[in-house]
Amino acid sequence: MAETMKGLKRTHYCGTLTLSQKDHEVVVAGFVQKTRELGNLTFIDLRDRTGIVQLAFDDSTARDVFEKASSCRAEYVLAARGVVRERESKNKDIPTGEIEVLVQELRVLSRAQTPPFEITDKTDVKDELRLRYRYLDLRRPSIQHNMLLRHNIMKATRDYFYDNGFLEIETPMLMKSTPEGARDYLVPSRVHPGSFYALPQSPQIYKQLLMVSGYDRYIQLARCFRDEDLRADRQPEFTQIDLEMSFVDQDDILDMLEGYVHHLFREVMGVELPLPLPRLTYKEAMERYGSDKPDTRFGMEIIDLSETVRGCGFGVFTGALEAGGSVRAIVGKNAAATLTRKAIDKLTEQAKGIGAKGLAYIRWVEDAPSCSFQKFMSGEELSALIARLGMERGDVALIVADKNKVTLPVLGQLRLTVGKQLDLIPQEQYNFLWITEFPFFEWDEEQGTWVAMHHPFTMPLEECLPYLDTDPGAVRAKAYDLVLNGTEISSGSMRITDYELQQKMFGALGLSAEEIEAKFGFLVEAYKYGAPPHGGAALGLDRLAMVMCGAQSLRDVVAFPKVQNASELMSMCPSPVDEKALEELGIGLRTTDKQ
Amino acid sequence: MAETMKGLKRTHYCGTLTLSQKDHEVVVAGFVQKTRELGNLTFIDLRDRTGIVQLAFDDSTARDVFEKASSCRAEYVLAARGVVRERESKNKDIPTGEIEVLVQELRVLSRAQTPPFEITDKTDVKDELRLRYRYLDLRRPSIQHNMLLRHNIMKATRDYFYDNGFLEIETPMLMKSTPEGARDYLVPSRVHPGSFYALPQSPQIYKQLLMVSGYDRYIQLARCFRDEDLRADRQPEFTQIDLEMSFVDQDDILDMLEGYVHHLFREVMGVELPLPLPRLTYKEAMERYGSDKPDTRFGMEIIDLSETVRGCGFGVFTGALEAGGSVRAIVGKNAAATLTRKAIDKLTEQAKGIGAKGLAYIRWVEDAPSCSFQKFMSGEELSALIARLGMERGDVALIVADKNKVTLPVLGQLRLTVGKQLDLIPQEQYNFLWITEFPFFEWDEEQGTWVAMHHPFTMPLEECLPYLDTDPGAVRAKAYDLVLNGTEISSGSMRITDYELQQKMFGALGLSAEEIEAKFGFLVEAYKYGAPPHGGAALGLDRLAMVMCGAQSLRDVVAFPKVQNASELMSMCPSPVDEKALEELGIGLRTTDKQ
């Protein structure tokens, strides 16, 4: 049997001991990071979630304690009572590096097999092995730091919203599946064989009902689920900071959220964000950055060349303009050394891969700029172009001529690529901005119909209501995204509370009365009994934590993540279940799947 | 179109206005509770989540505002700008009863149909209707109060544990199903057709792994699920205050939890609980109260009569003793008027219904006690009995003679029934106590084997380890329940961290190596790599909220509850789903269920 803590109480966490505890008797406990012997001395680095402290054993140590210390190996779990003393050779790299604990009593609380990989941040162990032994991977200081930071985010979030009168109200996880819920996880019911619940993709319906019920301000850190093939960085379950406010208009919500991110970054990161946050309309964001989630940590904004090249000699440009498109460019300052012809060829491939027909460029290396379309333009025309682009020697311009829905996103993507190549993106800078006035409808080419870009309860801008029947494409929504360093971290909107207008919106979306009833019956009904004007937002906690931790993957900010195919490598789930269990649920496996 | 909040900002919640805002211009918003006209005056009671304020409209009110006010009906949603003035006729029943708001600007934000029931606490509407229109039911002040109190419980809980160094770490909802998981909700996977996740019955495995990973102190307010026929007061999903601590022994955990309930009741209820909380061993609780969750708000403890009646003339008593059982009683002081012969007949039925062969009694109404077994006992024997029971005129004793596993729980139940009948249970009193030293094993008559009373990772008391092989029934666990007013609100234990001991426990439970691997493989494996001594507990948040709210049902402290058959009446889930959706999941309905 291993020893126990009986009669021994930890007095300090390992990482907190300094010279101010000198000569104090302390009790510490933790995992053995490493042991070493030095002549007649033995040292053990003991690790807990706060850091590492050095345990020392010398000539004055009782023989049995010394022998016990010598028997310890990596990841053994120990408790030690001893006296803090100043070290002879100090280690400036760690906070406890000036002291050590001269141990008088040592207990081996648990022995450990040699782990399949060393517990250290300097690891190049394969992800699969790390995830299979996640409980060991979670011992690494960098992941422990991430978990602590995530905890701090949750705490700061609740503190802020609670202080602002938001109530946390838990909404159901077992809810109604909607006919269209292609991404719903379904849950068969033992009590009702053949019937199913769905796990929530979000608490959207419930939080709107809570406003109808007069709860006024709601917040929930809610687990949400999406059953789909996972893209590179998605988890089938994720956590949403979900909120809703009554008796407000859009600006009230944006103000509240700005206060939140300001509080969050001050409390968790010690960073003072300048308020108010910048606001761009969707249109402006697309025209300047070619993206509705622009990374504004660097410039390189898109320049509209349409007027400059109108009537020029280059048919690709004039053709695009005649077809109602535009000619636009980005300019890489001092980029000529990096953006060689070969590099530009690669960018051209990238541009073509996302829909461009080609990529024109001006590259100014020597005295005069060289240009992919030199022979089609007069010197004057080229000079005008260079002037419009503000180019100087050393610069490179990349130009796309096409419809706006090609030029803008293609240049937006190239901007990000080139920004990285030129190392223009400062780390540890946090650029928030709002994107507002999203288009309400999107034309779905496949289905030949307008579809809502947001959920169908999103409120249009009042001034756009007249276009609902005549020009759906011109209707903008009271919807807003919060973007941080090029990542969308929040999405929200004002909601429709007017029954008549809601019916009209459904009509514009081509929904029949039956579809409405099946999908949203009780919610639509609820609004008949009075509802305050309300709106809200949802922030992705995992993504926020990832950006704030500077992590490369969601897996580094989730304690027990799943991999890309939605399975968990430690417990190996999902897994087959007993036929008997399925029988009770009124379901069976399809024979084609049994093989 | 309804009016909007544009240009109008709420300055106060309705229920917060008093004479200290006299002559101030304010903006309030809410739902119409009722309207009334009095000569040339119109009044509207406006309700939000904080209370009600009276809006007044008189001769000085602009004509259009007055007309708008007159058009308002119950549950219309309004915003009003006006000036606070002292009321002529004050209402002492509500906090805002000394003032009213003389309205200058009124906006009708939403009209409302007449609701199917009035929004008031004085309602006798049927549960089914209330739950179907839950969004209206949730407008009732008493439920809003419960939701606020639940929020406050969650806040006080997190504050306390966070301040004590606990980290909130989210564990997966989509986890591995275990072969024995008869109560698991299963979730089929679209990515892995034919395979299933399970929703957690608790995060038990994950929190133990987090201790193995060195997180030291963990807390989570975790949603848990149990798919079973619902007993009177169960919900298929419920919230657990789940925690775990490392480098501690049992007393450290009890101390931490005592500090928690003290903090909770001070912060949320303004009640100072006396610490330390009483502790009873399981054995003592059973012998004194016939229950492992005794309600100690009243006495009426069980009295052991075995020694007193040994060798007496009543064969029922002596027979029970000879068979190794006991004779025990409870005494209702001054109970004779309530516990008539007829009432005692009913109690006898109750006792028989839960396993007793019968119920003996002594009822002392007149000068001398009368007794159901008078003719079998001498006067001396009876006097000794009366003396042992401490009976006086007016008292009633109820006596059960049987094996201990009958006498104790039967008298425990009768004690509760009689306590209620005699109105002995004080309301608004909060009696906490610990039950410790639970038996480790329970003999399962059906299966003819010892089964673990707690989960199989529970640590036995060190002093009981020798009995593991020789006398499993004598092994007690380092397990503890926290009981409040007769309700078990927390259950916890120290965990086994020693691999060898764990194997031994599995052996004692008759588990084969294959079963161990299938059920707990990765958890057992984890403990090979070192683990600190640890233990924890889980508190039922819903049940705690119910007791603290003085609610009669869990449904009154859950925003969107399910009814007894696990369905939700508002959205009508669970429900059938498309065949196509099932196909994608690799499952189908059983034909017998399709009919």
Coordinates of N, CA, C and O in Angstrom, one line a residue, chain A residues 316-385:
Chain A
V316 N -8.5 42.8 -70.3 CA -8.9 42.0 -69.1 C -9.6 43.0 -68.1 O -10.6 42.7 -67.5
F317 N -8.9 44.2 -67.9 CA -9.4 45.2 -67.0 C -10.8 45.8 -67.5 O -11.8 45.8 -66.8
T318 N -10.7 46.2 -68.8 CA -11.9 46.9 -69.3 C -13.1 45.9 -69.4 O -14.2 46.3 -69.2
G319 N -12.7 44.7 -69.7 CA -13.8 43.7 -69.9 C -14.5 43.5 -68.5 O -15.7 43.4 -68.5
A320 N -13.7 43.4 -67.5 CA -14.3 43.2 -66.2 C -15.2 44.3 -65.8 O -16.3 44.1 -65.3
L321 N -14.8 45.6 -66.1 CA -15.6 46.7 -65.8 C -16.9 46.7 -66.6 O -18.0 47.0 -66.1
E322 N -16.8 46.3 -67.9 CA -17.9 46.3 -68.8 C -19.0 45.3 -68.3 O -20.2 45.5 -68.4
A323 N -18.5 44.2 -67.7 CA -19.4 43.2 -67.2 C -19.9 43.6 -65.8 O -20.5 42.7 -65.1
G324 N -19.7 44.8 -65.4 CA -20.3 45.3 -64.1 C -19.3 45.0 -62.9 O -19.7 45.2 -61.8
G325 N -18.1 44.5 -63.2 CA -17.2 44.2 -62.1 C -16.3 45.3 -61.8 O -16.6 46.5 -62.0
S326 N -15.1 45.0 -61.2 CA -14.2 46.0 -60.8 C -12.8 45.5 -60.9 O -12.5 44.3 -61.1
V327 N -11.8 46.4 -60.9 CA -10.4 46.1 -60.9 C -9.9 46.6 -59.6 O -10.0 47.7 -59.2
R328 N -9.3 45.7 -58.8 CA -8.8 46.0 -57.4 C -7.4 45.4 -57.2 O -7.0 44.5 -57.8
A329 N -6.8 46.0 -56.2 CA -5.4 45.6 -55.9 C -5.0 45.7 -54.5 O -5.7 46.4 -53.7
I330 N -4.0 44.9 -54.1 CA -3.3 45.2 -52.8 C -1.9 45.5 -53.1 O -1.4 45.0 -54.1
V331 N -1.2 46.2 -52.3 CA 0.2 46.6 -52.5 C 1.0 46.1 -51.3 O 0.7 46.5 -50.1
G332 N 2.0 45.3 -51.6 CA 2.9 44.9 -50.6 C 4.1 45.8 -50.6 O 4.9 45.9 -51.5
K333 N 4.2 46.6 -49.5 CA 5.3 47.5 -49.4 C 6.6 46.8 -49.2 O 6.7 45.8 -48.4
N334 N 7.7 47.2 -49.9 CA 9.0 46.5 -49.8 C 8.9 45.0 -49.9 O 9.6 44.3 -49.2
A335 N 8.0 44.6 -50.8 CA 7.7 43.1 -50.8 C 8.5 42.5 -52.0 O 8.5 41.2 -52.1
A336 N 9.2 43.3 -52.8 CA 9.7 42.7 -54.0 C 10.7 41.5 -53.8 O 10.7 40.5 -54.5
A337 N 11.5 41.7 -52.7 CA 12.5 40.6 -52.4 C 11.8 39.3 -52.0 O 12.2 38.2 -52.4
T338 N 10.6 39.4 -51.3 CA 9.9 38.2 -50.9 C 9.0 37.7 -52.0 O 9.0 36.5 -52.3
L339 N 8.3 38.6 -52.6 CA 7.4 38.2 -53.7 C 8.1 38.2 -55.0 O 8.0 39.0 -55.9
T340 N 8.9 37.1 -55.1 CA 9.6 36.9 -56.4 C 8.6 36.4 -57.4 O 7.5 36.2 -57.1
R341 N 9.0 36.3 -58.7 CA 8.1 35.8 -59.8 C 7.6 34.5 -59.3 O 6.4 34.2 -59.5
K342 N 8.4 33.7 -58.8 CA 8.0 32.3 -58.4 C 7.0 32.4 -57.3 O 5.9 31.7 -57.3
A343 N 7.2 33.3 -56.3 CA 6.2 33.5 -55.2 C 4.9 34.0 -55.8 O 3.8 33.5 -55.4
I344 N 5.0 34.9 -56.8 CA 3.7 35.4 -57.4 C 3.0 34.3 -58.2 O 1.8 34.2 -58.2
D345 N 3.8 33.4 -58.8 CA 3.1 32.3 -59.4 C 2.3 31.4 -58.5 O 1.2 31.0 -58.7
K346 N 2.9 31.3 -57.3 CA 2.2 30.5 -56.2 C 0.9 31.2 -55.8 O -0.2 30.6 -55.6
L347 N 1.0 32.6 -55.7 CA -0.2 33.3 -55.3 C -1.2 33.3 -56.4 O -2.4 33.2 -56.1
T348 N -0.8 33.2 -57.6 CA -1.7 33.1 -58.8 C -2.5 31.8 -58.7 O -3.7 31.7 -58.9
E349 N -1.7 30.7 -58.3 CA -2.4 29.4 -58.1 C -3.5 29.5 -57.1 O -4.6 29.0 -57.2
Q350 N -3.1 30.2 -55.9 CA -4.0 30.3 -54.8 C -5.3 31.1 -55.3 O -6.4 30.7 -55.0
A351 N -5.0 32.2 -56.0 CA -6.1 33.0 -56.5 C -7.1 32.2 -57.4 O -8.3 32.3 -57.3
K352 N -6.5 31.4 -58.3 CA -7.3 30.6 -59.2 C -8.1 29.6 -58.4 O -9.2 29.3 -58.7
G353 N -7.5 29.0 -57.4 CA -8.1 28.0 -56.5 C -9.4 28.5 -55.9 O -10.2 27.7 -55.5
I354 N -9.4 29.8 -55.6 CA -10.6 30.4 -55.0 C -11.4 31.2 -55.9 O -12.2 32.1 -55.5
G355 N -11.3 31.0 -57.2 CA -12.3 31.5 -58.1 C -11.8 32.6 -59.1 O -12.5 33.0 -60.0
A356 N -10.6 33.1 -58.9 CA -10.1 34.1 -59.9 C -9.7 33.5 -61.2 O -9.3 32.4 -61.3
K357 N -9.8 34.3 -62.3 CA -9.4 33.8 -63.6 C -7.9 34.0 -63.7 O -7.2 33.2 -64.4
G358 N -7.3 34.9 -63.0 CA -5.8 35.1 -63.0 C -5.4 36.2 -62.1 O -6.3 36.8 -61.3
L359 N -4.2 36.5 -62.1 CA -3.7 37.5 -61.2 C -2.6 38.4 -61.9 O -1.7 37.9 -62.4
A360 N -3.0 39.7 -62.0 CA -2.0 40.6 -62.6 C -1.1 41.2 -61.5 O -1.5 41.2 -60.4
Y361 N 0.0 41.6 -61.9 CA 0.9 42.2 -60.9 C 1.8 43.3 -61.4 O 2.0 43.4 -62.6
I362 N 2.2 44.2 -60.6 CA 3.3 45.1 -60.9 C 4.4 44.9 -59.8 O 4.1 44.9 -58.6
R363 N 5.6 44.7 -60.3 CA 6.7 44.4 -59.3 C 7.8 45.4 -59.6 O 8.4 45.5 -60.7
W364 N 8.1 46.2 -58.6 CA 9.1 47.3 -58.8 C 10.4 47.0 -58.1 O 10.6 47.3 -56.9
V365 N 11.3 46.4 -58.9 CA 12.6 46.0 -58.2 C 13.7 47.0 -58.5 O 14.2 47.6 -57.6
E366 N 13.9 47.2 -59.8 CA 15.0 48.1 -60.3 C 14.5 49.5 -60.4 O 13.5 49.9 -59.7
D367 N 15.0 50.2 -61.3 CA 14.6 51.6 -61.5 C 13.2 51.7 -61.8 O 12.4 52.6 -61.3
A368 N 12.7 50.8 -62.7 CA 11.3 51.0 -63.2 C 10.5 49.7 -62.8 O 11.1 48.6 -62.8
P369 N 9.2 49.9 -62.6 CA 8.4 48.8 -62.3 C 8.2 47.9 -63.5 O 8.1 48.3 -64.6
S370 N 8.2 46.5 -63.3 CA 7.8 45.6 -64.4 C 6.5 45.1 -64.0 O 6.1 45.1 -62.9
C371 N 5.8 44.6 -65.1 CA 4.4 44.5 -64.9 C 3.9 43.4 -65.9 O 4.4 43.3 -67.0
S372 N 2.9 42.6 -65.4 CA 2.5 41.4 -66.2 C 1.7 41.8 -67.4 O 1.5 41.0 -68.3
F373 N 1.3 43.1 -67.5 CA 0.4 43.5 -68.6 C 1.0 44.7 -69.3 O 0.3 45.5 -69.9
Q374 N 2.4 44.9 -69.2 CA 3.1 46.1 -69.7 C 2.7 46.4 -71.1 O 2.5 47.5 -71.5
K375 N 2.7 45.3 -72.0 CA 2.5 45.6 -73.4 C 1.1 46.1 -73.8 O 0.9 46.5 -74.9
F376 N 0.2 45.9 -72.8 CA -1.2 46.4 -73.2 C -1.5 47.8 -72.7 O -2.6 48.3 -72.9
M377 N -0.5 48.4 -72.1 CA -0.8 49.7 -71.5 C 0.2 50.7 -71.9 O 1.4 50.4 -72.1
S378 N -0.2 52.0 -72.0 CA 0.7 53.1 -72.4 C 1.5 53.4 -71.1 O 1.0 53.1 -70.0
G379 N 2.6 54.1 -71.3 CA 3.4 54.5 -70.1 C 2.5 55.4 -69.2 O 2.6 55.4 -68.0
E380 N 1.7 56.3 -69.9 CA 0.9 57.2 -69.1 C -0.1 56.4 -68.2 O -0.3 56.7 -67.0
E381 N -0.8 55.5 -68.8 CA -1.7 54.7 -68.1 C -1.1 54.0 -66.9 O -1.6 53.9 -65.8
L382 N 0.1 53.4 -67.2 CA 0.8 52.7 -66.1 C 1.2 53.7 -65.0 O 1.1 53.3 -63.8
S383 N 1.7 54.8 -65.4 CA 2.0 55.8 -64.4 C 0.8 56.2 -63.5 O 1.0 56.3 -62.3
A384 N -0.3 56.4 -64.2 CA -1.5 56.7 -63.4 C -1.8 55.6 -62.4 O -2.2 55.8 -61.2
L385 N -1.7 54.4 -62.9 CA -1.9 53.2 -62.0 C -1.0 53.2 -60.8 O -1.4 53.0 -59.7

